[in-house]
Amino acid sequence: MSTDSLVSCFHLTDSKIKMPKVKTNRIKYPEGWELVESTLNELQAKMREAESDPNDGKRKCEALWPIFKISHQKSRYLFDLYRRKEISQELYEFCIEQGYADRNLIAKWKKPGYERLCCLRCMQPRDLV
């Protein structure tokens, strides 16, 4: 295949062929990650255990309580470290973007009157059935 046919095939005006970017799964952890990594890994392990735990004889809402509790612990842990300036804003934002903390719950904690909110579900209106 000649260069002219490749150029026409890719609809490029110059003679260089541009390759698509390769996506990688490598995550670059920000500075200070070592401080929170062990605690977050422990809480992730507890979360997996709570999710796989059988809920025999429990109501549907009771089965979800341990999951909400662990989610609250992770979010509160990161939020408190950030408020006390023990972790950088870069690390804080990285943890939120990676799903280690709940951005919406933390946003509520920053507002007056919501400091002790355990989960966003508590402030939702009840479903009327």
PDB file of C-alpha atoms in Angstrom:
ATOM      1  CA  MET A   1       0.000   0.000   0.000  1.00  0.00           C
ATOM      2  CA  SER A   2       1.498   3.336  -0.968  1.00  0.00           C
ATOM      3  CA  THR A   3       1.741   6.413   1.212  1.00  0.00           C
ATOM      4  CA  ASP A   4      -0.786   8.242  -0.969  1.00  0.00           C
ATOM      5  CA  SER A   5      -3.406   5.594  -0.367  1.00  0.00           C
ATOM      6  CA  LEU A   6      -2.752   5.663   3.400  1.00  0.00           C
ATOM      7  CA  VAL A   7      -3.122   9.420   3.490  1.00  0.00           C
ATOM      8  CA  SER A   8      -6.364   9.266   1.569  1.00  0.00           C
ATOM      9  CA  CYS A   9      -7.539   6.415   3.760  1.00  0.00           C
ATOM     10  CA  PHE A  10      -7.048   8.465   6.945  1.00  0.00           C
ATOM     11  CA  HIS A  11      -8.096  11.759   5.366  1.00  0.00           C
ATOM     12  CA  LEU A  12      -4.922  13.496   6.449  1.00  0.00           C
ATOM     13  CA  THR A  13      -3.541  16.482   4.634  1.00  0.00           C
ATOM     14  CA  ASP A  14       0.065  16.055   5.741  1.00  0.00           C
ATOM     15  CA  SER A  15       2.202  12.998   5.177  1.00  0.00           C
ATOM     16  CA  LYS A  16       2.358  11.962   8.858  1.00  0.00           C
ATOM     17  CA  ILE A  17      -0.013   9.315  10.152  1.00  0.00           C
ATOM     18  CA  LYS A  18      -1.321  10.080  13.623  1.00  0.00           C
ATOM     19  CA  MET A  19      -1.896   7.130  15.906  1.00  0.00           C
ATOM     20  CA  PRO A  20      -4.734   7.146  18.419  1.00  0.00           C
ATOM     21  CA  LYS A  21      -3.825   7.729  22.045  1.00  0.00           C
ATOM     22  CA  VAL A  22      -3.493   4.602  24.121  1.00  0.00           C
ATOM     23  CA  LYS A  23      -5.423   4.608  27.374  1.00  0.00           C
ATOM     24  CA  THR A  24      -3.629   3.151  30.352  1.00  0.00           C
ATOM     25  CA  ASN A  25      -4.942   2.082  33.724  1.00  0.00           C
ATOM     26  CA  ARG A  26      -1.941   3.430  35.555  1.00  0.00           C
ATOM     27  CA  ILE A  27      -2.962   5.915  38.189  1.00  0.00           C
ATOM     28  CA  LYS A  28      -0.486   8.512  39.337  1.00  0.00           C
ATOM     29  CA  TYR A  29      -0.971   8.914  43.059  1.00  0.00           C
ATOM     30  CA  PRO A  30      -0.344  12.402  44.465  1.00  0.00           C
ATOM     31  CA  GLU A  31       2.170  13.162  47.152  1.00  0.00           C
ATOM     32  CA  GLY A  32       1.015  12.048  50.600  1.00  0.00           C
ATOM     33  CA  TRP A  33      -0.949   9.032  49.364  1.00  0.00           C
ATOM     34  CA  GLU A  34       1.055   6.785  51.707  1.00  0.00           C
ATOM     35  CA  LEU A  35      -0.545   8.545  54.697  1.00  0.00           C
ATOM     36  CA  VAL A  36      -4.099   7.540  53.801  1.00  0.00           C
ATOM     37  CA  GLU A  37      -3.562   4.386  51.730  1.00  0.00           C
ATOM     38  CA  SER A  38      -3.585   1.834  54.552  1.00  0.00           C
ATOM     39  CA  THR A  39      -6.709   3.241  56.205  1.00  0.00           C
ATOM     40  CA  LEU A  40      -8.595   3.473  52.919  1.00  0.00           C
ATOM     41  CA  ASN A  41      -7.591  -0.086  52.001  1.00  0.00           C
ATOM     42  CA  GLU A  42      -8.885  -1.346  55.355  1.00  0.00           C
ATOM     43  CA  LEU A  43     -12.184   0.455  54.854  1.00  0.00           C
ATOM     44  CA  GLN A  44     -12.435  -0.896  51.287  1.00  0.00           C
ATOM     45  CA  ALA A  45     -11.962  -4.429  52.638  1.00  0.00           C
ATOM     46  CA  LYS A  46     -14.685  -3.828  55.247  1.00  0.00           C
ATOM     47  CA  MET A  47     -16.947  -2.493  52.500  1.00  0.00           C
ATOM     48  CA  ARG A  48     -16.458  -5.619  50.367  1.00  0.00           C
ATOM     49  CA  GLU A  49     -17.213  -7.755  53.412  1.00  0.00           C
ATOM     50  CA  ALA A  50     -20.369  -5.765  54.217  1.00  0.00           C
ATOM     51  CA  GLU A  51     -21.562  -5.981  50.612  1.00  0.00           C
ATOM     52  CA  SER A  52     -21.115  -9.755  50.482  1.00  0.00           C
ATOM     53  CA  ASP A  53     -22.515 -10.362  53.973  1.00  0.00           C
ATOM     54  CA  PRO A  54     -25.773 -12.357  53.881  1.00  0.00           C
ATOM     55  CA  ASN A  55     -28.779 -10.421  55.120  1.00  0.00           C
ATOM     56  CA  ASP A  56     -30.861 -13.304  56.434  1.00  0.00           C
ATOM     57  CA  GLY A  57     -33.796 -12.116  58.496  1.00  0.00           C
ATOM     58  CA  LYS A  58     -32.994  -8.432  58.079  1.00  0.00           C
ATOM     59  CA  ARG A  59     -35.197  -5.812  56.539  1.00  0.00           C
ATOM     60  CA  LYS A  60     -33.951  -4.287  53.305  1.00  0.00           C
ATOM     61  CA  CYS A  61     -32.953  -1.021  54.970  1.00  0.00           C
ATOM     62  CA  GLU A  62     -31.196  -2.824  57.841  1.00  0.00           C
ATOM     63  CA  ALA A  63     -29.029  -4.730  55.372  1.00  0.00           C
ATOM     64  CA  LEU A  64     -27.772  -1.432  53.924  1.00  0.00           C
ATOM     65  CA  TRP A  65     -26.832   0.172  57.264  1.00  0.00           C
ATOM     66  CA  PRO A  66     -23.282  -1.289  57.439  1.00  0.00           C
ATOM     67  CA  ILE A  67     -22.590  -0.090  53.897  1.00  0.00           C
ATOM     68  CA  PHE A  68     -23.745   3.452  54.695  1.00  0.00           C
ATOM     69  CA  LYS A  69     -21.720   3.399  57.911  1.00  0.00           C
ATOM     70  CA  ILE A  70     -18.486   2.462  56.136  1.00  0.00           C
ATOM     71  CA  SER A  71     -19.122   4.986  53.373  1.00  0.00           C
ATOM     72  CA  HIS A  72     -19.603   7.662  56.040  1.00  0.00           C
ATOM     73  CA  GLN A  73     -16.362   6.628  57.771  1.00  0.00           C
ATOM     74  CA  LYS A  74     -14.339   6.940  54.562  1.00  0.00           C
ATOM     75  CA  SER A  75     -15.797  10.333  53.695  1.00  0.00           C
ATOM     76  CA  ARG A  76     -15.445  11.699  57.231  1.00  0.00           C
ATOM     77  CA  TYR A  77     -11.863  10.427  57.500  1.00  0.00           C
ATOM     78  CA  LEU A  78     -10.756  12.282  54.366  1.00  0.00           C
ATOM     79  CA  PHE A  79     -12.802  15.390  55.158  1.00  0.00           C
ATOM     80  CA  ASP A  80     -11.339  15.684  58.663  1.00  0.00           C
ATOM     81  CA  LEU A  81      -7.777  15.208  57.406  1.00  0.00           C
ATOM     82  CA  TYR A  82      -8.312  17.923  54.821  1.00  0.00           C
ATOM     83  CA  ARG A  83      -9.898  20.326  57.319  1.00  0.00           C
ATOM     84  CA  ARG A  84      -6.946  19.890  59.699  1.00  0.00           C
ATOM     85  CA  LYS A  85      -4.606  20.443  56.709  1.00  0.00           C
ATOM     86  CA  GLU A  86      -2.929  17.059  57.179  1.00  0.00           C
ATOM     87  CA  ILE A  87      -3.408  16.227  53.494  1.00  0.00           C
ATOM     88  CA  SER A  88      -3.079  18.473  50.465  1.00  0.00           C
ATOM     89  CA  GLN A  89      -5.974  19.703  48.370  1.00  0.00           C
ATOM     90  CA  GLU A  90      -4.556  17.726  45.444  1.00  0.00           C
ATOM     91  CA  LEU A  91      -4.723  14.473  47.421  1.00  0.00           C
ATOM     92  CA  TYR A  92      -8.182  15.360  48.750  1.00  0.00           C
ATOM     93  CA  GLU A  93      -9.541  16.002  45.233  1.00  0.00           C
ATOM     94  CA  PHE A  94      -7.841  12.850  43.936  1.00  0.00           C
ATOM     95  CA  CYS A  95      -9.539  10.710  46.610  1.00  0.00           C
ATOM     96  CA  ILE A  96     -12.935  12.207  45.813  1.00  0.00           C
ATOM     97  CA  GLU A  97     -12.461  11.704  42.063  1.00  0.00           C
ATOM     98  CA  GLN A  98     -11.409   8.084  42.599  1.00  0.00           C
ATOM     99  CA  GLY A  99     -14.541   7.388  44.645  1.00  0.00           C
ATOM    100  CA  TYR A 100     -13.000   7.017  48.076  1.00  0.00           C
ATOM    101  CA  ALA A 101     -15.307   9.706  49.461  1.00  0.00           C
ATOM    102  CA  ASP A 102     -18.789  10.997  48.671  1.00  0.00           C
ATOM    103  CA  ARG A 103     -18.548  14.503  47.204  1.00  0.00           C
ATOM    104  CA  ASN A 104     -22.221  15.326  47.803  1.00  0.00           C
ATOM    105  CA  LEU A 105     -22.162  14.244  51.447  1.00  0.00           C
ATOM    106  CA  ILE A 106     -19.057  16.332  52.103  1.00  0.00           C
ATOM    107  CA  ALA A 107     -20.715  19.314  50.431  1.00  0.00           C
ATOM    108  CA  LYS A 108     -23.605  19.005  52.898  1.00  0.00           C
ATOM    109  CA  TRP A 109     -21.198  18.792  55.860  1.00  0.00           C
ATOM    110  CA  LYS A 110     -19.775  22.166  54.855  1.00  0.00           C
ATOM    111  CA  LYS A 111     -23.203  23.804  55.266  1.00  0.00           C
ATOM    112  CA  PRO A 112     -24.399  24.899  58.713  1.00  0.00           C
ATOM    113  CA  GLY A 113     -26.812  22.470  60.324  1.00  0.00           C
ATOM    114  CA  TYR A 114     -25.642  19.419  58.370  1.00  0.00           C
ATOM    115  CA  GLU A 115     -22.354  18.746  60.182  1.00  0.00           C
ATOM    116  CA  ARG A 116     -23.579  15.479  61.730  1.00  0.00           C
ATOM    117  CA  LEU A 117     -25.447  14.119  58.702  1.00  0.00           C
ATOM    118  CA  CYS A 118     -24.723  10.397  58.334  1.00  0.00           C
ATOM    119  CA  CYS A 119     -25.865   9.917  54.728  1.00  0.00           C
ATOM    120  CA  LEU A 120     -27.791  11.696  52.016  1.00  0.00           C
ATOM    121  CA  ARG A 121     -30.579   9.161  52.267  1.00  0.00           C
ATOM    122  CA  CYS A 122     -31.518  10.515  55.693  1.00  0.00           C
ATOM    123  CA  MET A 123     -32.572  13.831  54.236  1.00  0.00           C
ATOM    124  CA  GLN A 124     -34.593  12.355  51.365  1.00  0.00           C
ATOM    125  CA  PRO A 125     -38.382  12.484  51.752  1.00  0.00           C
ATOM    126  CA  ARG A 126     -39.838   9.101  52.550  1.00  0.00           C
ATOM    127  CA  ASP A 127     -41.499   7.165  49.774  1.00  0.00           C
ATOM    128  CA  LEU A 128     -45.198   7.015  50.325  1.00  0.00           C
ATOM    129  CA  VAL A 129     -46.460   3.574  49.416  1.00  0.00           C
TER     130      VAL A 129
END
